[in-house]
Coordinates of C-alpha atoms in Angstrom, one line a residue:
M1 CA -1.0 -9.6 30.4
T2 CA 2.1 -9.8 31.7
V3 CA 4.1 -9.6 28.5
L4 CA 2.2 -6.0 28.1
T5 CA 2.8 -4.9 31.7
E6 CA 6.8 -5.4 31.6
L7 CA 6.9 -4.0 27.6
T8 CA 4.5 -0.7 28.5
D9 CA 7.2 -0.4 32.4
R10 CA 10.9 -1.1 30.2
L11 CA 9.5 0.7 27.0
P12 CA 8.7 5.1 26.5
S13 CA 5.1 5.1 26.4
D14 CA 4.7 5.6 22.7
A15 CA 6.8 2.8 21.3
V16 CA 4.4 0.3 22.3
L17 CA 0.7 -0.3 20.7
T18 CA -2.3 -2.8 21.8
D19 CA -5.3 -1.1 20.0
P20 CA -6.1 -3.6 16.9
A21 CA -7.2 -0.4 15.0
S22 CA -3.3 0.7 15.3
T23 CA -1.8 -3.1 15.2
E24 CA -4.7 -4.0 11.8
A25 CA -1.8 -2.0 9.2
Y26 CA 1.4 -4.0 10.8
R27 CA -0.7 -8.1 10.3
Y28 CA 0.8 -7.4 6.5
D29 CA 3.1 -7.1 4.2
M30 CA 1.9 -6.1 0.9
A31 CA 2.4 -10.5 -0.7
S32 CA -1.3 -9.9 0.4
F33 CA -1.8 -14.0 -1.1
S34 CA -0.2 -15.2 2.8
P35 CA -1.7 -15.8 5.8
A36 CA -1.3 -12.8 8.6
G37 CA -2.3 -13.6 12.2
Q38 CA -3.1 -10.9 14.6
P39 CA 0.1 -9.3 17.0
L40 CA -0.8 -9.9 20.5
V41 CA 1.2 -5.5 21.0
V42 CA 2.8 -3.9 18.1
V43 CA 6.4 -2.3 19.8
R44 CA 8.5 0.3 17.7
P45 CA 11.7 1.7 19.5
T46 CA 13.9 3.8 18.6
A47 CA 16.8 2.6 19.7
T48 CA 19.0 -0.7 20.0
E49 CA 18.8 -1.0 23.6
Q50 CA 15.2 -1.1 23.5
V51 CA 15.3 -2.9 20.9
Q52 CA 17.3 -5.4 23.2
Q53 CA 14.7 -4.7 26.3
V54 CA 11.8 -7.0 23.8
M55 CA 14.0 -9.8 23.7
R56 CA 14.4 -9.8 26.6
I57 CA 10.6 -10.1 27.0
A58 CA 10.0 -12.5 24.4
S59 CA 12.9 -15.0 25.2
A60 CA 12.1 -15.4 29.0
H61 CA 8.1 -15.3 27.6
G62 CA 8.2 -17.4 25.4
V63 CA 6.3 -15.1 22.7
P64 CA 7.4 -15.0 18.6
V65 CA 8.6 -11.8 17.8
V66 CA 7.8 -10.7 14.2
P67 CA 10.5 -7.4 12.9
Q68 CA 9.5 -5.3 10.4
G69 CA 10.9 -2.5 8.0
A70 CA 8.2 -0.4 5.7
R71 CA 6.4 -3.9 4.9
S72 CA 6.7 -3.4 1.4
G73 CA 8.1 -7.2 0.7
L74 CA 6.6 -10.0 -1.3
S75 CA 6.8 -12.2 0.6
G76 CA 4.9 -13.0 3.3
A77 CA 8.5 -12.6 5.5
A78 CA 6.4 -9.9 7.7
N79 CA 3.5 -11.3 8.6
A80 CA 2.4 -10.9 11.7
V81 CA 1.8 -14.4 14.3
D82 CA -0.9 -15.3 16.2
G83 CA 0.3 -14.0 19.6
C84 CA 2.8 -11.9 18.7
I85 CA 5.5 -9.1 19.3
V86 CA 6.5 -7.4 16.3
L87 CA 8.4 -5.5 16.7
S88 CA 8.5 -2.4 13.6
L89 CA 12.0 -0.9 13.3
T90 CA 11.0 2.2 11.1
R91 CA 11.3 4.3 13.6
M92 CA 14.8 4.3 14.5
D93 CA 16.0 5.9 10.6
R94 CA 19.0 7.7 11.7
I95 CA 22.2 7.9 9.6
V96 CA 24.9 7.2 12.3
D97 CA 28.6 7.9 9.8
I98 CA 29.1 8.2 6.0
D99 CA 32.4 8.4 5.5
P100 CA 34.1 9.6 2.3
V101 CA 37.8 8.1 3.1
D102 CA 36.8 5.5 3.7
Q103 CA 33.3 5.2 1.4
V104 CA 31.0 3.5 4.0
A105 CA 27.9 4.8 6.0
V106 CA 26.9 3.3 9.5
V107 CA 22.9 3.4 9.5
E108 CA 19.9 1.8 11.3
P109 CA 17.7 -0.4 9.5
G110 CA 14.3 2.1 9.3
V111 CA 17.1 4.3 6.4
L112 CA 14.8 4.6 3.3
N113 CA 16.7 3.0 0.7
A114 CA 16.1 6.4 -1.1
V115 CA 16.8 8.9 1.8
L116 CA 20.2 7.1 1.8
S117 CA 21.2 6.3 -1.6
R118 CA 20.5 11.2 -1.8
A119 CA 22.5 11.9 1.5
V120 CA 25.3 9.6 -0.4
L121 CA 25.6 11.4 -3.3
E122 CA 26.1 15.0 -1.7
Q123 CA 29.1 13.5 -0.1
G124 CA 30.6 12.1 -3.8
L125 CA 29.6 8.7 -2.7
F126 CA 27.3 5.6 -4.4
Y127 CA 25.5 2.8 -3.2
P128 CA 24.3 1.1 -5.6
P129 CA 21.7 -0.9 -4.1
D130 CA 18.3 0.4 -5.0
P131 CA 15.3 -2.2 -5.8
S132 CA 12.2 -1.0 -7.3
S133 CA 10.7 0.1 -4.2
W134 CA 13.7 2.1 -2.3
E135 CA 11.4 5.3 -2.2
L136 CA 9.8 3.0 0.7
S137 CA 12.1 0.2 1.4
T138 CA 13.8 0.4 4.5
I139 CA 17.8 0.0 4.4
G140 CA 16.4 -2.9 7.5
G141 CA 14.9 -4.6 5.4
N142 CA 16.6 -4.5 2.8
L143 CA 18.8 -6.3 4.5
A144 CA 16.7 -9.0 5.9
T145 CA 15.2 -9.9 2.5
N146 CA 19.3 -9.6 0.3
A147 CA 17.2 -6.9 -1.9
G148 CA 18.0 -6.9 -5.3
G149 CA 17.3 -4.3 -7.4
L150 CA 17.9 -2.5 -11.0
C151 CA 21.3 -2.0 -10.7
C152 CA 22.4 -6.2 -10.0
V153 CA 23.6 -6.7 -13.8
K154 CA 26.9 -4.6 -12.8
Y155 CA 26.1 -3.8 -9.1
G156 CA 25.0 -6.7 -7.4
V157 CA 22.4 -7.1 -4.5
T158 CA 22.8 -5.6 -1.0
A159 CA 25.6 -8.5 0.6
D160 CA 27.9 -7.9 -1.7
F161 CA 27.5 -4.2 -0.2
V162 CA 27.6 -5.5 3.6
R163 CA 30.0 -5.1 6.3
G164 CA 29.5 -5.3 8.9
L165 CA 26.0 -5.7 11.1
E166 CA 24.8 -5.7 14.7
V167 CA 22.5 -7.2 15.2
V168 CA 20.4 -8.6 18.6
T169 CA 19.6 -12.0 19.4
A170 CA 16.9 -13.7 20.4
S171 CA 18.0 -13.8 24.6
G172 CA 18.4 -10.3 23.9
E173 CA 22.5 -10.1 23.7
L174 CA 24.1 -7.9 21.1
L175 CA 26.4 -9.3 18.7
R176 CA 28.3 -7.4 16.1
T177 CA 29.7 -9.4 12.8
G178 CA 32.5 -8.1 10.4
R179 CA 34.2 -5.1 10.1
R180 CA 34.6 -1.5 8.5
T181 CA 37.4 -2.1 7.0
A182 CA 37.6 -2.7 3.1
K183 CA 39.6 -6.1 3.4
G184 CA 38.8 -8.7 6.4
V185 CA 38.5 -12.5 6.7
A186 CA 38.8 -13.9 9.9
G187 CA 36.4 -16.2 11.0
Y188 CA 33.1 -17.8 9.6
D189 CA 31.3 -15.0 7.6
L190 CA 28.1 -14.2 10.3
T191 CA 27.3 -10.9 8.7
K192 CA 26.8 -12.5 5.3
L193 CA 24.6 -16.0 7.1
I194 CA 22.6 -12.5 8.7
V195 CA 21.9 -10.7 5.6
G196 CA 19.0 -12.1 3.3
S197 CA 17.9 -14.3 6.4
E198 CA 13.9 -12.5 7.0
G199 CA 14.7 -11.9 10.9
T200 CA 14.6 -15.7 11.6
L201 CA 18.3 -15.5 13.6
G202 CA 18.1 -12.1 15.0
V203 CA 17.2 -9.0 14.3
I204 CA 19.8 -6.0 12.7
T205 CA 19.5 -2.3 14.6
Q206 CA 23.1 -0.9 12.6
A207 CA 24.7 -2.3 9.6
T208 CA 27.3 -0.4 8.1
L209 CA 27.6 -0.4 3.8
G210 CA 30.7 -0.2 1.3
L211 CA 30.3 2.6 -1.0
R212 CA 31.6 3.4 -4.4
P213 CA 32.6 6.8 -5.7
A214 CA 29.0 8.5 -7.6
P215 CA 29.2 7.9 -11.3
E216 CA 28.1 9.8 -13.9
A217 CA 24.4 9.9 -15.1
A218 CA 23.7 7.2 -16.3
L219 CA 22.0 7.3 -19.7
T220 CA 19.6 5.6 -21.0
M221 CA 18.5 3.1 -24.3
A222 CA 14.7 1.7 -24.6
A223 CA 13.5 -0.8 -27.4
A224 CA 10.5 -2.1 -28.5
F225 CA 10.0 -5.5 -30.3
G226 CA 7.9 -6.9 -32.1
S227 CA 8.8 -10.5 -29.6
A228 CA 9.5 -11.0 -26.0
A229 CA 11.9 -13.9 -28.0
D230 CA 13.5 -10.6 -30.8
A231 CA 14.3 -8.6 -26.8
L232 CA 16.1 -11.7 -24.9
S233 CA 18.4 -12.5 -28.2
A234 CA 19.8 -8.6 -28.2
V235 CA 19.8 -9.2 -24.6
T236 CA 22.5 -12.1 -25.2
R237 CA 24.6 -10.2 -27.7
I238 CA 24.9 -7.0 -25.9
M239 CA 25.9 -8.8 -22.4
A240 CA 28.6 -10.9 -25.2
A241 CA 29.6 -8.0 -26.5
G242 CA 31.0 -7.1 -23.0
L243 CA 29.2 -3.5 -22.7
Q244 CA 28.4 -4.4 -18.6
P245 CA 25.2 -2.4 -19.6
S246 CA 24.5 -0.5 -15.5
L247 CA 21.1 -1.6 -15.9
C248 CA 19.0 -4.0 -18.2
E249 CA 15.5 -4.4 -17.6
F250 CA 12.6 -6.0 -20.1
L251 CA 8.6 -5.8 -20.0
D252 CA 7.1 -7.7 -21.6
G253 CA 4.1 -5.8 -24.3
T254 CA 1.6 -7.2 -21.5
T255 CA 3.1 -4.9 -18.9
V256 CA 3.9 -1.9 -21.6
R257 CA 0.1 -1.6 -21.6
A258 CA -1.0 -1.7 -18.4
I259 CA 2.0 0.3 -17.1
Q260 CA 1.1 3.3 -20.3
D261 CA -3.1 2.7 -19.2
Y262 CA -2.2 3.7 -15.7
R263 CA 0.2 6.7 -16.2
D264 CA 1.0 8.3 -20.0
M265 CA 4.8 7.3 -20.1
G266 CA 4.6 7.9 -23.6
L267 CA 4.9 4.1 -24.8
P268 CA 5.1 2.3 -27.9
A269 CA 1.3 0.1 -26.5
G270 CA 1.7 -1.9 -29.3
A271 CA 5.3 -3.5 -28.6
G272 CA 4.9 -6.9 -28.1
A273 CA 8.2 -6.1 -25.6
L274 CA 10.1 -3.2 -24.3
L275 CA 14.2 -3.6 -23.2
L276 CA 15.8 -0.5 -21.1
T277 CA 19.0 -0.9 -20.7
Q278 CA 22.0 2.1 -19.0
S279 CA 25.6 2.7 -19.3
D280 CA 26.8 5.3 -16.6
R281 CA 30.8 5.1 -17.7
G282 CA 30.5 8.6 -17.6
P283 CA 32.6 10.0 -21.7
R284 CA 31.7 6.2 -22.8
A285 CA 28.3 5.9 -21.6
G286 CA 27.1 7.6 -24.9
E287 CA 29.3 5.0 -27.0
D288 CA 27.5 2.5 -24.4
V289 CA 23.8 3.0 -25.4
A290 CA 25.0 4.0 -29.5
A291 CA 26.1 0.4 -29.7
M292 CA 22.9 -1.4 -27.0
G293 CA 20.8 0.3 -29.5
R294 CA 22.9 -0.3 -32.8
I295 CA 21.7 -4.2 -32.0
C296 CA 18.9 -4.1 -30.6
T297 CA 18.0 -3.2 -34.3
E298 CA 20.1 -5.5 -36.0
L299 CA 18.1 -8.3 -33.9
G300 CA 14.7 -6.4 -35.5
A301 CA 14.1 -4.0 -32.9
V302 CA 10.9 -1.6 -34.6
D303 CA 12.0 1.3 -32.1
V304 CA 15.3 2.6 -30.9
A305 CA 15.7 5.7 -28.3
V306 CA 18.8 6.6 -26.9
A307 CA 18.6 9.4 -24.4
S308 CA 20.7 12.5 -24.6
D309 CA 20.4 13.5 -21.0
A310 CA 20.0 12.9 -17.6
T311 CA 17.0 13.9 -17.4
E312 CA 15.7 11.9 -20.5
S313 CA 16.8 8.8 -18.4
A314 CA 15.0 8.9 -15.6
M315 CA 11.4 10.4 -17.7
L316 CA 11.8 6.1 -18.7
M317 CA 13.3 4.3 -15.3
E318 CA 10.2 5.9 -13.5
A319 CA 8.5 4.2 -16.4
R320 CA 10.2 0.2 -14.7
R321 CA 9.8 1.4 -11.5
L322 CA 5.8 1.5 -11.6
V323 CA 5.3 -1.9 -12.8
H324 CA 3.9 -3.2 -9.1
P325 CA 1.8 -0.8 -8.9
A326 CA 0.3 -0.4 -12.9
M327 CA -0.3 -4.4 -12.1
E328 CA -2.5 -4.2 -9.3
K329 CA -4.2 -2.2 -11.8
L330 CA -5.4 -5.2 -13.3
G331 CA -6.2 -7.6 -10.5
S332 CA -4.9 -9.6 -7.3
S333 CA -1.7 -10.9 -8.5
L334 CA 1.1 -13.7 -7.7
I335 CA 4.2 -12.3 -8.2
D336 CA 7.5 -15.0 -8.6
D337 CA 10.8 -13.8 -8.5
V338 CA 13.2 -16.9 -10.1
A339 CA 15.8 -16.3 -11.6
V340 CA 17.6 -18.3 -14.5
P341 CA 21.3 -18.4 -16.2
R342 CA 20.6 -15.5 -18.8
S343 CA 20.4 -18.6 -21.4
R344 CA 17.8 -20.3 -20.6
L345 CA 15.7 -16.4 -20.9
V346 CA 14.0 -17.7 -24.2
E347 CA 12.3 -20.7 -22.3
L348 CA 11.6 -18.9 -19.0
L349 CA 9.8 -16.6 -21.0
A350 CA 8.2 -19.9 -23.6
G351 CA 7.2 -22.0 -20.6
V352 CA 5.6 -19.7 -18.4
E353 CA 3.5 -18.2 -22.2
A354 CA 2.5 -22.2 -22.1
I355 CA 1.6 -22.2 -18.4
A356 CA -0.6 -19.5 -18.9
E357 CA -2.1 -21.3 -21.1
E358 CA -2.6 -24.4 -19.3
H359 CA -4.5 -22.6 -16.4
D360 CA -6.3 -20.3 -18.1
V361 CA -4.5 -17.6 -16.6
L362 CA -3.1 -13.8 -17.1
V363 CA 0.8 -13.9 -16.9
T364 CA 2.7 -11.4 -17.1
C365 CA 6.5 -11.6 -17.0
P366 CA 9.0 -8.0 -16.2
G367 CA 12.1 -8.1 -15.2
H368 CA 16.1 -7.5 -15.0
V369 CA 16.9 -9.7 -17.7
G370 CA 20.1 -8.9 -17.3
D371 CA 21.0 -10.6 -14.3
G372 CA 18.0 -13.5 -14.5
N373 CA 15.8 -12.1 -12.8
M374 CA 12.3 -12.1 -14.4
H375 CA 9.0 -11.5 -12.4
P376 CA 6.6 -13.6 -13.3
T377 CA 3.1 -12.8 -11.8
V378 CA -0.4 -14.1 -12.2
V379 CA -3.0 -11.7 -11.5
F380 CA -7.0 -13.6 -11.1
D381 CA -9.7 -12.2 -9.5
R382 CA -9.2 -12.9 -5.7
G383 CA -13.5 -12.7 -5.7
D384 CA -13.1 -16.3 -7.1
A385 CA -12.4 -19.0 -6.0
A386 CA -11.7 -21.3 -8.9
A387 CA -9.2 -18.2 -10.3
V388 CA -7.4 -18.4 -6.6
E389 CA -6.8 -22.4 -7.5
R390 CA -5.7 -21.8 -11.5
A391 CA -3.9 -19.2 -10.6
Q392 CA -1.5 -20.9 -7.0
R393 CA -1.4 -23.9 -10.1
A394 CA 0.0 -21.6 -12.1
F395 CA 2.7 -19.4 -9.4
D396 CA 4.2 -23.4 -8.7
S397 CA 4.4 -24.8 -12.0
I398 CA 6.6 -21.5 -13.1
M399 CA 8.5 -22.5 -9.7
R400 CA 8.9 -25.8 -11.3
L401 CA 9.7 -24.2 -14.4
G402 CA 12.6 -22.1 -13.2
L403 CA 14.1 -25.0 -10.9
A404 CA 13.9 -27.0 -14.0
L405 CA 15.8 -24.7 -16.1
G406 CA 18.9 -24.7 -13.1
G407 CA 17.5 -21.7 -11.4
T408 CA 16.4 -20.4 -8.0
I409 CA 12.5 -20.0 -6.9
T410 CA 13.6 -16.7 -5.6
G411 CA 16.7 -13.5 -6.8
E412 CA 15.5 -10.7 -4.8
H413 CA 12.5 -10.4 -2.7
G414 CA 12.9 -13.8 -0.1
V415 CA 11.0 -17.2 0.9
G416 CA 8.3 -15.7 4.1
L417 CA 6.0 -17.4 3.6
L418 CA 5.1 -17.4 0.3
K419 CA 7.7 -19.5 -1.0
R420 CA 8.7 -21.7 2.3
D421 CA 7.1 -25.0 0.5
W422 CA 10.0 -24.5 -2.6
L423 CA 12.6 -24.4 -0.5
A424 CA 14.0 -27.5 0.1
T425 CA 12.7 -28.7 -2.7
E426 CA 15.9 -25.6 -3.9
L427 CA 18.6 -27.1 -1.0
G428 CA 17.6 -30.9 -1.3
E429 CA 17.2 -32.5 2.3
L430 CA 21.1 -32.5 3.5
S431 CA 21.2 -28.3 3.0
T432 CA 18.2 -27.5 4.7
R433 CA 18.7 -29.8 7.3
L434 CA 21.9 -27.7 8.0
H435 CA 19.7 -24.6 7.5
R436 CA 17.2 -26.4 10.1
E437 CA 20.7 -26.0 13.1
I438 CA 21.9 -23.2 12.2
K439 CA 17.7 -21.5 13.4
A440 CA 18.1 -23.4 16.3
V441 CA 22.0 -22.7 17.0
F442 CA 20.9 -18.6 17.2
D443 CA 16.8 -19.1 18.0
P444 CA 16.6 -22.7 20.3
A445 CA 13.5 -21.9 21.2
G446 CA 12.3 -21.0 18.0
I447 CA 10.6 -17.1 18.7
L448 CA 12.3 -15.1 15.4
N449 CA 9.7 -14.9 12.7
P450 CA 8.5 -18.6 13.6
G451 CA 6.9 -20.3 10.1
K452 CA 8.9 -17.8 8.3
V453 CA 11.5 -19.5 4.9
L454 CA 11.7 -23.1 6.9
A455 CA 8.6 -26.0 6.2
A456 CA 8.6 -26.9 9.9
G457 CA 10.9 -30.0 10.0

């Protein structure tokens, strides 16, 4: 009660939620398979100073704090723990500044990705990171997980566009990292360290993001293949040809059918795989997508469609963004996001198929094939205990396969709870120990998002 009293005394009345009917919605992100506790309270600050007050109170009483954005994550990183303060940052949603000269935007963590992208586009600028959930995911959540997206094949992940951060520490102090300038190499790169730390090192309250001049509208090529192997061979040829697509996405046959069943997008339901590529190179975009189409035809595509304008391109990309809701219609799902070298993609897909057969589960496998980041998704009946167990074994087998192919357990979704036990396997003993020591420096009492990312040592 002392904690609740201090929170209500120091914060606006509408910032503190204690009614269980109101706090229930803040228990989970979208990784519903991961466990979640009952929060003591949900706090919804509107300013950095309020976040500082929360952290000072939490630190004084040793109460855990779980930072949250839109709860669209897929790893359980935003799930509540028992007795915690859930710190929801969605009301800190101001775009503080857009500077076309320095090509930066200064934003609070609650700004939606799509809102920022549209705002900077009005000034002729471009913010490339674009998770498929960009209409509902927040910049703060993108920063916490170092989110990827559809354009990573050309532009990189969120961290590649972060110049500086304002961060509230576990003790309530205000830390500023990085800089506004285009160049700067002074000191350790604390900015990159905090991006992707999933709320375990500090609470991000403001970010300075790098922008680029807006490219011309991209054009899209869609190619249907009889088999996944043929589609992946085409990807290899496209990348080796130096065409530099701004997007290169893969949908396996089951995913294509699921999207088409979910919404009629005109997709070839009988295809074994669908490849979507884009070029945003202005006058050369048409030449690029035509060249990609020719490569696909040469490598066995049964149908190739090249969009003639931006409207047609947008329609094709809408289909890609429907993957997650379409999968939800098939049943409960465990969504993986292993990334492997492009040269090992065929082995990954073959291995996933073998794992699905071995464990008697349905596994779909869409993904950002241009950068090797695939999303094997285990679909199962959550009401069937045996099916749940088979799904978990299949999920673990896919993780093991990704590492064996020289890959990583997560390319963009983060570790959270879902992959916490696998992180030590990927890192090794020394790196795991250094991770724990870094965590202890930033959060000596262990109150920031406890239990996430690192398993207990």
